[in-house]
Coordinates of C-alpha atoms in Angstrom, one line a residue:
M26 CA 6.8 22.0 26.5
G27 CA 5.0 18.8 27.4
A28 CA 4.8 19.7 31.0
S29 CA 3.3 23.1 30.3
W30 CA 0.4 21.9 28.2
F31 CA -0.2 19.1 30.6
A32 CA -0.5 21.6 33.4
S33 CA -3.1 23.4 31.3
C34 CA -4.9 20.2 30.3
F35 CA -5.3 18.9 33.8
S36 CA -6.2 22.1 35.5
T37 CA -9.4 24.3 35.5
S38 CA -9.9 28.0 35.4
S39 CA -12.5 29.9 37.5
S40 CA -12.8 32.5 34.8
S41 CA -13.8 30.0 32.1
K42 CA -17.4 30.9 31.9
T43 CA -16.6 34.7 31.9
K44 CA -14.2 34.2 29.0
L45 CA -16.7 32.1 27.2
L46 CA -19.4 34.9 27.6
F47 CA -17.0 37.5 26.1
F48 CA -16.3 35.2 23.2
I49 CA -19.9 34.1 22.4
I50 CA -21.4 37.6 22.3
P51 CA -19.2 38.8 19.4
L52 CA -19.7 35.4 17.7
I53 CA -23.4 36.0 17.7
M54 CA -23.0 39.5 16.3
V55 CA -20.7 38.2 13.5
S56 CA -23.2 35.5 12.6
F57 CA -25.7 38.1 11.5
L58 CA -23.3 39.3 8.8
V59 CA -23.6 36.0 6.8
S60 CA -26.4 33.8 5.6
V61 CA -27.2 30.6 3.8
L62 CA -25.7 28.9 0.8
V63 CA -26.2 25.1 0.7
P64 CA -24.2 23.5 -2.1
T65 CA -25.9 21.1 -4.4
N66 CA -22.7 19.0 -4.9
S67 CA -19.8 18.0 -2.8
S68 CA -16.5 19.7 -3.4
W69 CA -14.6 16.5 -2.9
D70 CA -12.4 15.1 -5.6
F71 CA -11.9 11.5 -4.7
I72 CA -8.6 10.6 -6.3
N73 CA -9.0 7.1 -4.9
S74 CA -10.5 5.4 -1.9
T75 CA -8.0 5.3 1.0
L76 CA -9.8 2.3 2.5
P77 CA -9.8 -1.4 2.0
S78 CA -12.9 -3.0 0.6
K79 CA -13.8 -4.9 3.8
L80 CA -14.7 -2.7 6.8
V81 CA -14.5 -3.9 10.3
A82 CA -17.1 -3.5 13.0
A83 CA -17.1 -3.1 16.7
V84 CA -16.4 -1.7 20.1
P85 CA -18.6 -1.0 23.1
A86 CA -19.7 2.1 24.9
E87 CA -19.2 2.8 28.5
R88 CA -21.0 5.9 30.0
T89 CA -21.6 7.5 33.3
E90 CA -25.1 8.0 34.6
E91 CA -24.9 11.6 33.6
E92 CA -23.8 10.8 30.1
M93 CA -26.5 8.2 29.7
E94 CA -29.0 10.8 30.8
F95 CA -27.8 13.1 28.0
H96 CA -28.1 10.2 25.6
S97 CA -31.7 9.3 26.5
R98 CA -33.1 12.7 27.4
A99 CA -31.5 15.2 25.0
D100 CA -33.9 17.1 22.9
V101 CA -31.8 17.1 19.7
G102 CA -34.6 17.4 17.1
G103 CA -35.0 13.7 16.4
S104 CA -32.6 10.9 15.5
L105 CA -29.2 11.6 14.1
G106 CA -30.5 10.8 10.7
E107 CA -33.2 13.4 11.1
A108 CA -31.4 16.1 12.9
T109 CA -32.6 19.6 11.9
L110 CA -30.0 21.7 10.2
P111 CA -29.8 25.4 11.2
K112 CA -30.7 28.1 8.7
E113 CA -27.4 29.8 9.1
A114 CA -24.4 28.8 7.0
A115 CA -20.9 30.2 6.8
V116 CA -20.8 31.2 3.2
D117 CA -23.0 33.1 0.8
G118 CA -22.7 35.6 -2.0
S119 CA -21.7 38.4 0.4
A120 CA -19.2 36.5 2.6
M121 CA -17.7 34.4 -0.1
P122 CA -14.7 35.7 -2.1
P123 CA -15.6 36.1 -5.9
H124 CA -13.4 33.2 -6.9
A125 CA -14.7 30.6 -4.4
V126 CA -17.5 29.2 -6.5
E127 CA -15.2 28.8 -9.5
A128 CA -12.5 27.1 -7.3
V129 CA -15.1 24.6 -6.1
K130 CA -16.3 23.9 -9.6
K131 CA -12.7 23.1 -10.6
I132 CA -12.5 20.6 -7.8
Q133 CA -15.7 18.9 -9.0
Q134 CA -14.6 18.9 -12.7
V135 CA -11.2 17.4 -12.0
K136 CA -13.0 14.1 -11.6
L137 CA -13.6 14.1 -15.4
V138 CA -9.9 14.3 -16.4
E139 CA -6.9 12.1 -15.7
M140 CA -6.6 12.8 -12.0
M141 CA -3.8 15.2 -11.1
N142 CA -1.9 15.7 -14.3
I143 CA -4.3 16.4 -17.1
G144 CA -3.5 14.3 -20.2
Q145 CA -0.3 12.9 -18.7
N146 CA 0.4 9.2 -19.0
E147 CA -1.6 6.4 -17.4
T148 CA -3.3 6.8 -14.0
K149 CA -2.6 4.1 -11.4
E150 CA -4.2 3.6 -8.1
D151 CA -3.3 2.4 -4.6
G152 CA -5.0 2.1 -1.2
F153 CA -3.6 5.4 0.0
G154 CA -5.4 7.9 -2.2
N155 CA -2.6 7.7 -4.8
G156 CA -4.6 7.8 -8.0
T157 CA -1.8 9.7 -9.7
T158 CA 0.0 10.0 -13.0
L159 CA 3.7 10.0 -13.7
G160 CA 4.0 12.9 -16.1
V161 CA 5.7 16.2 -15.5
P162 CA 3.4 18.5 -13.5
R163 CA 2.4 21.7 -15.1
Q164 CA 4.1 25.0 -14.2
V165 CA 3.3 26.0 -10.6
K166 CA 2.0 29.6 -10.4
T167 CA 0.2 30.2 -7.1
K168 CA 0.9 29.3 -3.5
M169 CA -2.0 26.9 -3.6
E170 CA -0.5 25.2 -6.6
R171 CA 2.8 24.8 -4.7
V172 CA 1.0 23.1 -1.9
E173 CA -0.8 20.8 -4.4
A174 CA 2.5 20.1 -6.2
G175 CA 4.0 18.9 -2.9
L176 CA 1.0 16.6 -2.3
Q177 CA 1.4 15.2 -5.9
G178 CA 5.1 14.4 -5.1
A179 CA 3.9 12.5 -2.0
R180 CA 1.4 10.5 -4.0
S181 CA 4.1 9.4 -6.4
A182 CA 6.5 8.5 -3.6
I183 CA 3.8 6.3 -1.9
K184 CA 3.2 4.5 -5.2
E185 CA 6.9 3.9 -5.8
A186 CA 7.2 2.6 -2.2
R187 CA 4.6 -0.1 -2.8
E188 CA 6.6 -1.5 -5.7
G189 CA 10.0 -1.1 -4.0
S190 CA 12.0 -2.6 -1.2
Q191 CA 11.7 -1.8 2.5
L192 CA 12.4 1.8 3.2
Q193 CA 15.3 3.2 5.2
D194 CA 13.9 5.2 8.0
P195 CA 16.2 8.1 9.2
D196 CA 15.0 7.4 12.7
P197 CA 14.3 3.7 12.8
D198 CA 12.9 3.4 16.3
Y199 CA 10.0 1.5 14.7
V200 CA 9.5 0.2 11.2
P201 CA 5.9 -0.9 10.3
I202 CA 6.0 -4.4 8.9
G203 CA 3.8 -7.4 9.0
P204 CA 0.2 -8.5 8.2
M205 CA -1.3 -6.0 10.7
Y206 CA -1.1 -3.4 7.8
W207 CA -2.9 -3.4 4.5
D208 CA 0.4 -2.3 2.9
A209 CA 3.2 -1.7 5.3
K210 CA 5.6 -0.1 2.8
A211 CA 3.0 2.3 1.5
F212 CA 2.1 3.2 5.1
H213 CA 5.7 3.8 6.0
R214 CA 6.4 6.0 3.0
S215 CA 3.1 7.9 3.6
Y216 CA 4.1 8.5 7.2
L217 CA 7.6 9.7 6.2
E218 CA 6.1 12.1 3.7
M219 CA 3.7 13.4 6.4
E220 CA 6.7 14.0 8.6
K221 CA 8.5 15.8 5.8
Q222 CA 5.9 18.2 4.6
F223 CA 2.5 18.1 6.3
K224 CA 1.5 21.4 7.7
V225 CA -1.5 22.3 9.8
F226 CA -2.9 25.8 10.5
V227 CA -4.7 26.1 13.8
Y228 CA -7.2 28.8 14.0
K229 CA -6.3 31.0 17.0
E230 CA -9.7 32.4 17.5
G231 CA -11.8 31.3 20.5
E232 CA -11.3 31.2 24.2
P233 CA -11.3 28.4 26.7
P234 CA -13.2 26.4 27.9
V235 CA -15.0 25.7 24.6
F236 CA -12.1 26.5 22.3
H237 CA -8.4 25.5 22.6
D238 CA -9.4 23.4 25.6
G239 CA -10.9 20.0 26.2
P240 CA -11.3 17.1 28.7
C241 CA -8.1 15.2 29.5
K242 CA -9.3 12.9 32.2
S243 CA -12.3 11.1 30.9
I244 CA -13.4 8.8 28.1
Y245 CA -13.4 11.9 26.0
S246 CA -9.7 12.6 26.7
M247 CA -8.7 12.3 23.0
E248 CA -10.5 15.6 22.4
G249 CA -8.6 17.6 25.0
N250 CA -5.3 15.9 24.5
F251 CA -5.3 16.4 20.8
I252 CA -6.2 20.1 21.2
Y253 CA -3.4 20.7 23.6
Q254 CA -0.8 18.6 21.7
M255 CA -1.8 20.4 18.4
D256 CA -1.5 23.8 20.1
A257 CA 1.9 23.0 21.5
D258 CA 3.2 21.2 18.4
T259 CA 6.2 22.8 16.5
N260 CA 6.7 20.0 13.9
F261 CA 3.4 20.1 12.0
Q262 CA 1.8 23.4 13.0
T263 CA 2.5 26.4 10.8
N264 CA 1.7 30.1 11.4
D265 CA 1.7 30.7 7.6
P266 CA -1.8 29.6 6.3
H267 CA -0.4 29.8 2.7
K268 CA 1.8 26.8 3.5
A269 CA -1.0 24.8 5.3
H270 CA -2.4 21.6 3.8
V271 CA -5.3 21.5 6.3
F272 CA -6.9 23.9 8.8
Y273 CA -7.9 22.7 12.3
L274 CA -11.1 23.9 14.0
P275 CA -10.0 23.7 17.7
F276 CA -13.4 23.4 19.5
S277 CA -14.4 20.7 22.0
V278 CA -17.9 19.2 21.8
A279 CA -17.5 17.7 25.2
K280 CA -16.8 21.2 26.7
M281 CA -19.8 22.5 24.8
V282 CA -22.0 19.9 26.4
R283 CA -20.6 21.0 29.8
F284 CA -20.6 24.8 29.4
V285 CA -23.1 25.6 26.6
Y286 CA -25.8 22.9 26.7
P287 CA -28.6 23.9 29.1
R288 CA -29.5 20.8 31.1
D289 CA -32.8 22.3 32.3
T290 CA -34.2 22.9 28.8
R291 CA -32.1 20.3 27.0
D292 CA -31.9 22.6 24.0
F293 CA -29.3 21.3 21.6
S294 CA -29.6 24.4 19.4
T295 CA -27.2 26.2 21.8
I296 CA -24.4 23.8 20.6
R297 CA -25.4 24.2 17.0
R298 CA -25.3 28.0 17.4
T299 CA -21.8 27.9 18.9
V300 CA -20.5 25.7 16.0
V301 CA -22.2 27.9 13.4
D302 CA -20.9 31.1 15.0
Y303 CA -17.3 29.9 15.2
I304 CA -17.2 28.8 11.5
N305 CA -18.9 32.1 10.5
L306 CA -16.2 33.9 12.4
V307 CA -13.2 32.2 10.7
A308 CA -15.0 32.2 7.3
H309 CA -15.5 36.0 7.6
K310 CA -12.0 36.7 8.8
Y311 CA -10.0 34.3 6.5
P312 CA -10.6 33.1 2.9
Y313 CA -9.7 29.4 3.5
W314 CA -13.0 28.0 4.6
N315 CA -14.8 29.6 1.6
R316 CA -12.0 28.6 -0.8
S317 CA -12.8 24.9 -0.4
H318 CA -16.1 25.0 1.4
G319 CA -14.4 23.3 4.3
A320 CA -12.9 20.4 2.4
D321 CA -9.4 21.1 3.7
H322 CA -10.5 21.7 7.3
F323 CA -10.8 19.1 10.1
M324 CA -12.4 18.8 13.5
V325 CA -11.7 16.3 16.3
A326 CA -14.5 15.1 18.6
C327 CA -14.8 12.2 21.0
H328 CA -18.1 13.0 22.6
D329 CA -21.1 11.0 21.5
W330 CA -22.6 14.1 20.1
G331 CA -19.6 14.9 17.9
P332 CA -21.4 13.8 14.8
L333 CA -24.5 15.7 15.8
A334 CA -22.5 18.9 16.3
S335 CA -21.1 18.5 12.8
F336 CA -24.6 18.5 11.4
S337 CA -24.8 22.2 12.4
L338 CA -23.6 23.2 9.0
P339 CA -24.1 21.3 5.8
Y340 CA -20.5 21.9 4.6
L341 CA -19.1 20.7 8.0
E342 CA -20.7 17.4 7.7
R343 CA -20.5 17.0 3.9
N344 CA -17.0 18.3 3.2
T345 CA -14.9 18.7 6.3
I346 CA -12.7 15.9 7.6
R347 CA -14.3 14.8 10.8
A348 CA -12.0 12.8 13.2
L349 CA -14.6 11.1 15.4
C350 CA -14.6 8.5 18.2
N351 CA -18.2 7.8 17.4
A352 CA -17.5 6.5 13.9
N353 CA -20.9 5.1 13.1
T354 CA -21.6 4.6 9.4
S355 CA -25.3 4.4 10.1
E356 CA -25.1 8.0 11.5
R357 CA -23.5 9.5 8.4
F358 CA -19.9 8.7 9.2
N359 CA -18.2 8.6 5.8
P360 CA -15.0 6.4 6.0
V361 CA -13.7 7.9 2.7
K362 CA -13.4 11.4 4.1
D363 CA -13.9 11.0 7.8
V364 CA -11.4 9.6 10.4
S365 CA -12.1 7.0 13.1
I366 CA -10.1 7.7 16.2
P367 CA -9.9 5.5 19.4
E368 CA -11.6 6.4 22.7
I369 CA -9.1 6.4 25.5
N370 CA -10.1 6.7 29.1
L371 CA -7.3 8.5 30.9
V372 CA -7.4 9.0 34.7
T373 CA -4.0 10.8 35.0
D374 CA -1.5 12.3 32.6
K375 CA 0.5 9.0 32.5
L376 CA 0.0 5.5 31.2
T377 CA 2.0 4.1 34.2
G378 CA 0.5 0.8 35.4
L379 CA -1.9 0.6 32.4
I380 CA 0.3 -1.1 29.9
G381 CA 1.6 -4.6 30.2
G382 CA 0.6 -8.1 31.0
P383 CA 1.7 -11.7 31.1
P384 CA 2.7 -13.6 27.9
A385 CA 0.1 -15.6 25.9
S386 CA 1.1 -18.9 27.6
R387 CA 0.2 -17.6 31.1
R388 CA -3.3 -16.3 30.4
S389 CA -5.7 -18.7 32.1
I390 CA -9.1 -17.1 31.2
L391 CA -10.5 -17.7 27.7
A392 CA -12.6 -14.6 27.4
F393 CA -13.7 -11.7 29.7
F394 CA -16.3 -8.9 29.7
A395 CA -17.6 -6.7 32.5
G396 CA -19.7 -3.6 31.9
G397 CA -23.0 -1.9 32.0
V398 CA -26.0 -3.3 30.2
H399 CA -27.1 -0.7 27.7
G400 CA -27.6 -0.7 24.0
P401 CA -29.1 -3.6 22.0
I402 CA -26.1 -5.9 22.0
R403 CA -25.0 -6.3 25.6
P404 CA -28.3 -7.7 26.9
I405 CA -27.9 -10.5 24.3
L406 CA -24.3 -11.2 25.5
L407 CA -25.3 -11.4 29.1
E408 CA -28.4 -13.5 28.4
H409 CA -26.2 -16.2 26.8
W410 CA -23.1 -16.0 28.8
E411 CA -23.4 -14.4 32.2
G412 CA -22.7 -17.1 34.8
K413 CA -23.1 -19.8 32.2
D414 CA -19.5 -20.9 31.5
E415 CA -16.3 -20.9 33.5
D416 CA -14.3 -20.2 30.4
I417 CA -16.4 -17.2 29.3
K418 CA -16.4 -14.8 32.2
V419 CA -19.2 -12.3 31.5
H420 CA -20.3 -9.9 34.3
K421 CA -22.6 -7.0 34.7
Y422 CA -20.8 -6.2 37.9
L423 CA -17.5 -7.7 39.0
P424 CA -17.4 -9.5 42.3
R425 CA -16.0 -7.6 45.3
G426 CA -12.2 -7.7 45.3
V427 CA -11.8 -8.6 41.6
N428 CA -9.8 -6.1 39.6
Y429 CA -11.0 -5.2 36.2
H430 CA -7.6 -4.6 34.6
D431 CA -6.2 -7.7 36.2
M432 CA -9.0 -9.8 34.6
M433 CA -8.0 -8.3 31.2
R434 CA -4.4 -9.1 31.8
N435 CA -5.1 -12.7 32.5
S436 CA -7.5 -13.2 29.6
K437 CA -6.7 -14.4 26.1
Y438 CA -9.6 -12.5 24.6
C439 CA -11.4 -9.4 25.8
I440 CA -15.0 -9.1 24.6
C441 CA -15.8 -5.6 23.2
P442 CA -19.6 -5.3 22.6
S443 CA -21.0 -1.9 21.6
G444 CA -23.4 -0.1 24.0
Y445 CA -25.5 2.9 23.2
E446 CA -22.8 4.2 20.9
V447 CA -20.2 2.3 18.9
A448 CA -17.1 3.8 20.6
S449 CA -15.6 2.7 23.9
P450 CA -12.3 2.8 25.7
R451 CA -12.5 -1.0 26.2
I452 CA -10.7 -1.8 22.9
V453 CA -7.7 0.4 23.8
E454 CA -7.7 -1.2 27.3
A455 CA -7.4 -4.6 25.6
F456 CA -4.4 -3.4 23.6
Y457 CA -2.8 -1.9 26.7
T458 CA -3.1 -5.2 28.6
G459 CA -2.1 -7.5 25.7
C460 CA -5.5 -9.0 25.3
V461 CA -6.9 -9.9 21.8
P462 CA -10.1 -7.9 21.3
V463 CA -13.3 -9.6 20.3
L464 CA -15.3 -7.0 18.4
I465 CA -19.1 -7.2 18.4
S466 CA -20.9 -4.3 16.9
K467 CA -22.8 -2.9 13.9
S468 CA -21.9 0.0 11.6
Y469 CA -18.6 0.7 13.4
M470 CA -15.5 1.7 11.5
A471 CA -12.6 0.7 13.7
P472 CA -9.8 3.3 14.3
F473 CA -7.2 3.7 11.7
S474 CA -8.8 1.1 9.4
D475 CA -7.2 2.9 6.4
V476 CA -3.9 1.4 7.6
L477 CA -4.6 -1.4 10.0
R478 CA -6.0 -4.9 9.0
W479 CA -8.1 -5.5 12.1
K480 CA -8.9 -9.1 11.4
S481 CA -5.2 -10.0 11.7
F482 CA -5.1 -9.0 15.4
S483 CA -8.7 -9.2 16.5
V484 CA -11.7 -11.5 16.3
V485 CA -14.8 -10.1 14.6
V486 CA -18.1 -11.7 15.8
S487 CA -21.5 -10.7 14.5
V488 CA -24.5 -10.3 16.9
D489 CA -26.1 -13.5 15.5
E490 CA -22.9 -15.4 16.4
I491 CA -23.0 -14.5 20.1
P492 CA -24.5 -17.9 21.1
R493 CA -21.5 -19.5 19.3
L494 CA -18.9 -17.3 21.0
K495 CA -17.1 -20.1 22.9
E496 CA -17.1 -22.3 19.8
I497 CA -15.6 -19.6 17.7
L498 CA -12.8 -18.8 20.2
T499 CA -11.9 -22.4 21.0
N500 CA -11.7 -23.1 17.2
I501 CA -8.8 -20.7 17.0
S502 CA -5.6 -22.7 17.4
M503 CA -3.1 -21.8 20.1
R504 CA -0.6 -21.1 17.4
Q505 CA -2.9 -18.6 15.7
Y506 CA -3.8 -17.0 19.0
V507 CA -0.1 -16.5 19.8
R508 CA 0.3 -14.8 16.5
M509 CA -2.6 -12.5 17.1
Q510 CA -1.4 -11.6 20.6
K511 CA 2.0 -10.7 19.3
R512 CA 0.4 -8.5 16.7
V513 CA -1.7 -6.8 19.4
L514 CA 1.6 -5.9 21.2
Q515 CA 3.0 -4.5 17.9
V516 CA 0.1 -2.3 17.0
R517 CA -0.4 -1.1 20.6
R518 CA 2.0 1.8 20.0
H519 CA -0.5 3.3 17.6
F520 CA -3.0 3.6 20.4
E521 CA -0.6 4.8 23.1
F522 CA -0.8 8.4 24.4
N523 CA 2.5 10.1 25.1
S524 CA 3.6 13.4 26.4
P525 CA 5.4 14.7 24.4
P526 CA 4.0 12.7 21.4
K527 CA 6.2 9.9 20.0
R528 CA 6.4 8.7 16.4
F529 CA 3.6 6.4 15.3
D530 CA 1.6 7.0 18.5
V531 CA -2.1 7.9 18.7
F532 CA -1.5 11.6 18.1
H533 CA 0.6 10.9 15.0
M534 CA -1.8 8.2 13.7
T535 CA -4.7 10.7 14.0
L536 CA -2.7 13.3 12.0
H537 CA -1.7 10.6 9.5
S538 CA -5.3 9.7 8.9
V539 CA -6.1 13.4 8.3
W540 CA -3.1 13.5 6.0
L541 CA -4.4 10.6 3.9
R542 CA -7.8 12.3 3.5
R543 CA -6.0 15.5 2.3
L544 CA -4.1 13.4 -0.2
N545 CA -7.5 12.3 -1.5
I546 CA -8.6 15.7 -2.6
R547 CA -7.3 18.4 -4.9
I548 CA -8.0 22.1 -4.3
S549 CA -7.6 24.5 -7.1
D550 CA -7.6 28.3 -6.7
D551 CA -6.1 30.1 -9.7
H552 CA -7.6 33.4 -8.6
W553 CA -6.5 33.3 -5.0
S554 CA -5.2 36.7 -4.2
G555 CA -2.4 35.2 -2.0
G556 CA -0.8 33.5 -5.0

């Protein structure tokens, strides 16, 4: 199975554009069947915040010349905060089933009662969306209620795990434990509950290269690899949408930029139109998008324009779970409902030669950075440290014959300043080489922060503290550095790409973050005809 999807992932098709044309034309025709309905309120029922109170900032962005040209020249209708939304939306009075508005109102009203079990006992909270009650759930009548009853059981199990002893894992290849986690026992139980019951329905509509396809050998490889792994998965994917907890929208923003975006006119509306048409298609064909206004749907995007593409529909940005590499809270990333995923730069289909490095005692370089000067932070870093100190090796360009990854392997700390965008593969490269990342950024939500305590295995430095960088690092004792470096090696598995996927790796961590967001909402649909 793994070999087959890798063959697809790392190959190209000469008929891609022809297939895309045959798909886009019917999409455009379908889009005329539906029109606008912008909701005045969100359909989210926040049972409890999944995230810790302190958020972590920081990683850099590396881009090719072509990508930087897109960033600087794209005519996208203003800044991200001012992006113009299209007039088309995926639901209205004609396309929406009669019960949809009522179902959404119920989701909104559930905020006013005792969480999941109305009138039952005392509500207690935890950091994993488990604002739940301990009473006996009401009688389950519909298929949607059966799905929600299973989620309620998972919330209760997570709560009990927090107060109990360490869990017995049926496949104990790895047991999460230690200060790298906000709550290791709650995370472990949540992960086991995900393995036991989480089901994803992948929409089959759409043709490559824009749908069911994505880049696998670039800094956007998370997009393509997740699509292929999800399409090939047999553990979490279900063909019965009545059993699904979430619905996956399998489009690739990176492929839209390549195949849909016209470089001559730089008209971003073509990407918006593609997103709108696809959601119109699945909303017209199935009841699930309209049932929740997209709240139980998710998308995965690693391209810088992933957030911008999600602005194509109000519901997509406001309600849908967006798993993004560019997790910038200043650009409408909402850490309560959205998911931050790592950016991984894959050159081949294997991690051979990328993972590993000497122990902490044999790393002779205090700190290292090499990269392009773009964005507001990197010029400050180079101004203060390029060629200024033998212990802080900061380069715009590496000297001839010096290997980038070898420098990381021999460094105690790897400096990760943001560039144009907040996401960069550098932080994952630091993990792979056993280097403690130094995060310098603004408005960045680090990957999997709902589970991981980043300050236990990384150093967070503000932009104002860049002149004091050496002082900050040398004030960390050797004993504390060794602890942090060991933790880096422990959490590294959560950022590793595997084919086929392995437990607790980046594919499963991405799914787990989506699972947590689904635990944080309740969808009610008493009148669903499928019940």
